[in-house]
C-alpha positions as semicolon CSV with decimal commas, in nm:
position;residue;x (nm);y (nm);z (nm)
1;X;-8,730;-0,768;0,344
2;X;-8,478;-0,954;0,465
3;X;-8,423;-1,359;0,411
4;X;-8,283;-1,382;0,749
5;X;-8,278;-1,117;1,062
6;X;-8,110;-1,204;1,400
7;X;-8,028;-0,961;1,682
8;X;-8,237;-0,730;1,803
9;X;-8,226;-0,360;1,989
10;X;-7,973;-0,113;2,082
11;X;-7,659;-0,274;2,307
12;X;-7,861;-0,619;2,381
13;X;-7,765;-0,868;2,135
14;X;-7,557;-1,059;2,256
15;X;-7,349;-1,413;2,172
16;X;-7,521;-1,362;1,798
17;X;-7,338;-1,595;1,595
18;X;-7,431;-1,710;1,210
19;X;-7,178;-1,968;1,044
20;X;-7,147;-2,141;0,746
21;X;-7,439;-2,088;0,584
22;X;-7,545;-2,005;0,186
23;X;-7,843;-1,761;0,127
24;X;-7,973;-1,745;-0,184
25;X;-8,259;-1,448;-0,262
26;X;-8,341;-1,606;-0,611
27;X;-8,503;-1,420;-0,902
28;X;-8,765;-1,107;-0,925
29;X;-8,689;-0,984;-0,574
30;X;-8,577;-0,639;-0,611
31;X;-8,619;-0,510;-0,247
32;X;-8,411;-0,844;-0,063
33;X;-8,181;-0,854;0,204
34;X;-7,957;-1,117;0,233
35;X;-7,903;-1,121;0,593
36;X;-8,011;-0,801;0,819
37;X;-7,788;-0,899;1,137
38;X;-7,697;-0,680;1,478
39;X;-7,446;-0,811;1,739
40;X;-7,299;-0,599;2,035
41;X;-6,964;-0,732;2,201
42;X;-6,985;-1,050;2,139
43;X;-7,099;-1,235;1,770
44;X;-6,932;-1,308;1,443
45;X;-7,039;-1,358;1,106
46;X;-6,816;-1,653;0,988
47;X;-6,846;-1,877;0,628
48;X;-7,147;-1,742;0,479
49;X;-7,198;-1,676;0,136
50;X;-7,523;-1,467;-0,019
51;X;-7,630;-1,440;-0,380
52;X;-7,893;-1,290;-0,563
53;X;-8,062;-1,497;-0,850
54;X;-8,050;-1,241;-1,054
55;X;-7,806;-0,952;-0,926
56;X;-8,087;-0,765;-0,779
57;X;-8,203;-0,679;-0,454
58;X;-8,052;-0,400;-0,152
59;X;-7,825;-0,555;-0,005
60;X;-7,631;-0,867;0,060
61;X;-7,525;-0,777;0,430
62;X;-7,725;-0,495;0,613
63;X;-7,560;-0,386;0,946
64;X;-7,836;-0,112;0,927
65;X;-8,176;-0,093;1,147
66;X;-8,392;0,147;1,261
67;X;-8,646;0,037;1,564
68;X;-8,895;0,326;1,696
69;X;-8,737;0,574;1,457
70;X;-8,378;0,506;1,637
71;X;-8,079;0,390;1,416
72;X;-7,905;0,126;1,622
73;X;-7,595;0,042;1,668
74;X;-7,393;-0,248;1,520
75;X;-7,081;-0,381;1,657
76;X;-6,855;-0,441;1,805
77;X;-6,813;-0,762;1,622
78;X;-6,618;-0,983;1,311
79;X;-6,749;-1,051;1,024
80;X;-6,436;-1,295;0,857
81;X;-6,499;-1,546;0,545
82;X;-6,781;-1,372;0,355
83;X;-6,864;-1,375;0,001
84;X;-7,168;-1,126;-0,149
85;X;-7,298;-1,176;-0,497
86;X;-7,462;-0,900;-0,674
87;X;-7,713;-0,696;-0,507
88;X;-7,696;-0,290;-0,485
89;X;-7,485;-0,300;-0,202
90;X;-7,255;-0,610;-0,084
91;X;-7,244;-0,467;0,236
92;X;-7,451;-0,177;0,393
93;X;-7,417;-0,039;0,743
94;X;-7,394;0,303;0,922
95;X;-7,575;0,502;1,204
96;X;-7,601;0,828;1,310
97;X;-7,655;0,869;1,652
98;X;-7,310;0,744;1,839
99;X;-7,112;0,608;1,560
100;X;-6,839;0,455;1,856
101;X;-6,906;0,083;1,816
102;X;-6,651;-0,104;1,547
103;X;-6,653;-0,391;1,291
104;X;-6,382;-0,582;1,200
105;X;-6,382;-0,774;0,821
106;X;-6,163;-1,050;0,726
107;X;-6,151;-1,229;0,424
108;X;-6,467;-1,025;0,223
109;X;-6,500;-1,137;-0,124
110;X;-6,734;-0,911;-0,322
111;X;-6,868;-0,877;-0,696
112;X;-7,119;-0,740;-0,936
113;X;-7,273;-0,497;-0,727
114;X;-7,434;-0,191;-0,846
115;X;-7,410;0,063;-0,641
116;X;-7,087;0,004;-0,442
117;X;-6,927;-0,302;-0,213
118;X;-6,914;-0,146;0,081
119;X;-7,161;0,123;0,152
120;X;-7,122;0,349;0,443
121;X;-7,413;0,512;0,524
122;X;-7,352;0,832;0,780
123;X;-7,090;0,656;0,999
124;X;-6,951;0,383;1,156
125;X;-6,585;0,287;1,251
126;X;-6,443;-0,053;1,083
127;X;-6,127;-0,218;1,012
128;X;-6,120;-0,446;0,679
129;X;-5,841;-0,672;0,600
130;X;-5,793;-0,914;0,260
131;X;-6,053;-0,753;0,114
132;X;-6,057;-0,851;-0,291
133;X;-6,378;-0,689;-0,466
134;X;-6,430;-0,730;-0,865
135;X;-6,685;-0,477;-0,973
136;X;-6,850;-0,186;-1,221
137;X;-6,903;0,032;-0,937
138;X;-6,687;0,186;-0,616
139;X;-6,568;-0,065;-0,402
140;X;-6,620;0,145;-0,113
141;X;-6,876;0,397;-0,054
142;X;-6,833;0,650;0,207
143;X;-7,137;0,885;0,248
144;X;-7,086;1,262;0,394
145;X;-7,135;1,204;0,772
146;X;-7,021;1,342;1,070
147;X;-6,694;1,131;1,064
148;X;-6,584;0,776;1,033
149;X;-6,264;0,608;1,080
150;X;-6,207;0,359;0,823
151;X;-5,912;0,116;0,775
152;X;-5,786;-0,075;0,444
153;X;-5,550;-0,349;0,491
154;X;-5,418;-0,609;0,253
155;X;-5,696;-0,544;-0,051
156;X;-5,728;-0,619;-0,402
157;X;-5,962;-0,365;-0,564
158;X;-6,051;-0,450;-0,940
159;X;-6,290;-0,252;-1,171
160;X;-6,430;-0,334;-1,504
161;X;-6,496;-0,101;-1,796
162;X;-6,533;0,272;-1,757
163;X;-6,498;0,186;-1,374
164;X;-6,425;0,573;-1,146
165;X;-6,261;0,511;-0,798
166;X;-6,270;0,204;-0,629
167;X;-6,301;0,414;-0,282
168;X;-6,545;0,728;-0,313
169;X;-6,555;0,964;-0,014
170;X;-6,797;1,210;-0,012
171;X;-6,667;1,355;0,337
172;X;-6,376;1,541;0,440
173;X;-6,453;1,433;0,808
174;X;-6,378;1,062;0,755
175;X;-6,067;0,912;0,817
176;X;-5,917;0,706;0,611
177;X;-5,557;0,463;0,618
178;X;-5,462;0,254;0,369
179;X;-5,216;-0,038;0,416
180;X;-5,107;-0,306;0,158
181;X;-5,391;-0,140;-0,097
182;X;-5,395;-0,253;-0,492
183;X;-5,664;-0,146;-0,759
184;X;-5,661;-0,270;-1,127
185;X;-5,931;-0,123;-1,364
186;X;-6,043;0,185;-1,165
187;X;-5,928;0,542;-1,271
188;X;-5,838;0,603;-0,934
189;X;-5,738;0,451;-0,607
190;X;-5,956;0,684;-0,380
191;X;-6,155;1,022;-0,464
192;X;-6,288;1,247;-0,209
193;X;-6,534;1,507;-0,269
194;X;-6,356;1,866;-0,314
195;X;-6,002;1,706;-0,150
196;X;-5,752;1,457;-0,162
197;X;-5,708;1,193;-0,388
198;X;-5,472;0,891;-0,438
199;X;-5,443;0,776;-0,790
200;X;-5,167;0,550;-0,763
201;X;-5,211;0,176;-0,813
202;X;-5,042;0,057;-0,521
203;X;-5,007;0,189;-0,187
204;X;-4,817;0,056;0,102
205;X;-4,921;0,372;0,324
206;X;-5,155;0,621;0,327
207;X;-5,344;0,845;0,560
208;X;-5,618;1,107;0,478
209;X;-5,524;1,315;0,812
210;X;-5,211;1,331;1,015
211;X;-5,114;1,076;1,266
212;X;-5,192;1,166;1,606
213;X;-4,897;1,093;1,877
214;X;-4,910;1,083;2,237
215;X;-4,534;1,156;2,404
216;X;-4,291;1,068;2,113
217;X;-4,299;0,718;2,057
218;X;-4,000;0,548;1,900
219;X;-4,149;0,330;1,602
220;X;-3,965;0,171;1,391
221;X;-4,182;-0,088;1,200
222;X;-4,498;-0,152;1,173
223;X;-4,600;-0,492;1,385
224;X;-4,734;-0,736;1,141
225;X;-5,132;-0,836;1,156
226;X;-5,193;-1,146;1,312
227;X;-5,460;-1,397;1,214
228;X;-5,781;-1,364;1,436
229;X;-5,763;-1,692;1,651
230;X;-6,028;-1,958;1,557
231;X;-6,327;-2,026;1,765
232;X;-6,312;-2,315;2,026
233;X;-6,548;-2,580;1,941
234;X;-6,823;-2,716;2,205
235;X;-6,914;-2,913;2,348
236;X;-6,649;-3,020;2,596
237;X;-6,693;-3,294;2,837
238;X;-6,733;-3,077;3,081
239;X;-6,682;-2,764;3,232
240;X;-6,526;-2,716;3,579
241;X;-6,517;-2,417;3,822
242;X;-6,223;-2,272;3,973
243;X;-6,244;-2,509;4,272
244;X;-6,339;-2,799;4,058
245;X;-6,694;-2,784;4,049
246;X;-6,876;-2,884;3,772
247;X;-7,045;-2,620;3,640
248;X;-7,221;-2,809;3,354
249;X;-7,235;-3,179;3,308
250;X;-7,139;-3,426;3,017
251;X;-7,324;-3,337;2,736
């Protein structure tokens, strides 16, 4: 049961927006959900930080529904400034019927989980940048699935005692690149089930699969990652139409 749910359907939530906010899913509440949230297009997580009282509970962040036995669809949308504490999962998402839609993570600060940080569940395409997770457990969890395409930018991956990989794939189908990628603690970098592995404890590059070019492209360096811009503020005075019209008044 989740504290708070917003969004709603397959493809129809739009303009979904939830900003600095705290939610806290106190004590004795095994089966909580921080926040259970779908946006499509256009919405953003922003500021929010969710705790459990007691480190129990599913999940901190579920981008995970089912409605009339369908699995919708989250994304595309940003999720940038969160913090998760405790809980099985920090965050949980994942579909199975298009897996096409993306979400993009900035600035994800996760601990004391117990089952992973980030679960993926079947598969869903994201891109997660400054990502610093402390924690006994993997720090991403990718489940077998049909495929997923994954990227790591820019993270700090620490695990505590006895801690395995801080990246566990269970599926040779999902691809995975690693940018700018630390772990401390963990035996290993990044396991995958029967395949490759990456034990180092810092990696400026890696891919799981070969690059795939079209024509021959000369590339020299890699561009650097810009800062997503910041959200204009409302409201303004006033908004004005291309001939000067007013479309909405003073507020």
């Amino acid at each position: 049961t989740p504290v708070l749910q917003l969004g709603r359907t397959a493809n129809e939530s739009f303009g979904v927006y939830v900003e600095g906010l705290g939610i806290e899913t106190g004590s004795g509440n095994p089966g909580a959900v921080g926040l259970d949230y779908q946006a499509h297009n256009v919405g953003a997580i922003r500021d929010v930080r969710i705790r459990s009282g007691d480190g129990a509970g599913v999940a901190g962040l579920k981008l995970k529904r089912s409605e009339g036995g369908t699995e919708l669809t989250p994304g595309p949308h940003l999720v940038k400034g969160l913090t998760v504490d405790g809980f099985d999962r920090g965050v949980w998402l994942g579909e199975n019927r298009s897996g096409i839609c993306h979400v993009t993570f900035e600035q994800i600060s996760l601990r004391n989980q117990r089952k992973a940080g980030f679960h993926f569940d079947t598969r869903l395409h994201a891109s997660i940048r400054q990502l610093t997770c402390d924690n006994h457990c993997p720090a991403i969890l990718l489940e077998r699935s049909w495929g997923a395409a994954l990227l790591l930018s820019e993270a700090r991956l620490t695990g505590k005692a006895n801690a395995g990989a801080a990246i566990v794939n269970h599926s040779g189908h999902n691809r995975i690149h690693l940018h700018s990628v630390r772990r401390r603690g963990y035996a290993k970098l990044l396991q995958t089930s029967g395949g490759a592995e990456v034990t180092d404890t810092k990696v400026d590059s890696w891919n799981s699969h070969p690059a795939t070019m079209v024509g021959t492209p000369d590339i020299k360096e890699v561009s650097p990652v810009l800062e997503t811009p910041e959200p204009s503020r409302y409201p303004p005075d006033s908004w004005q139409g291309h001939a000067g019209q007013e479309l909405i008044g003073t507020y």
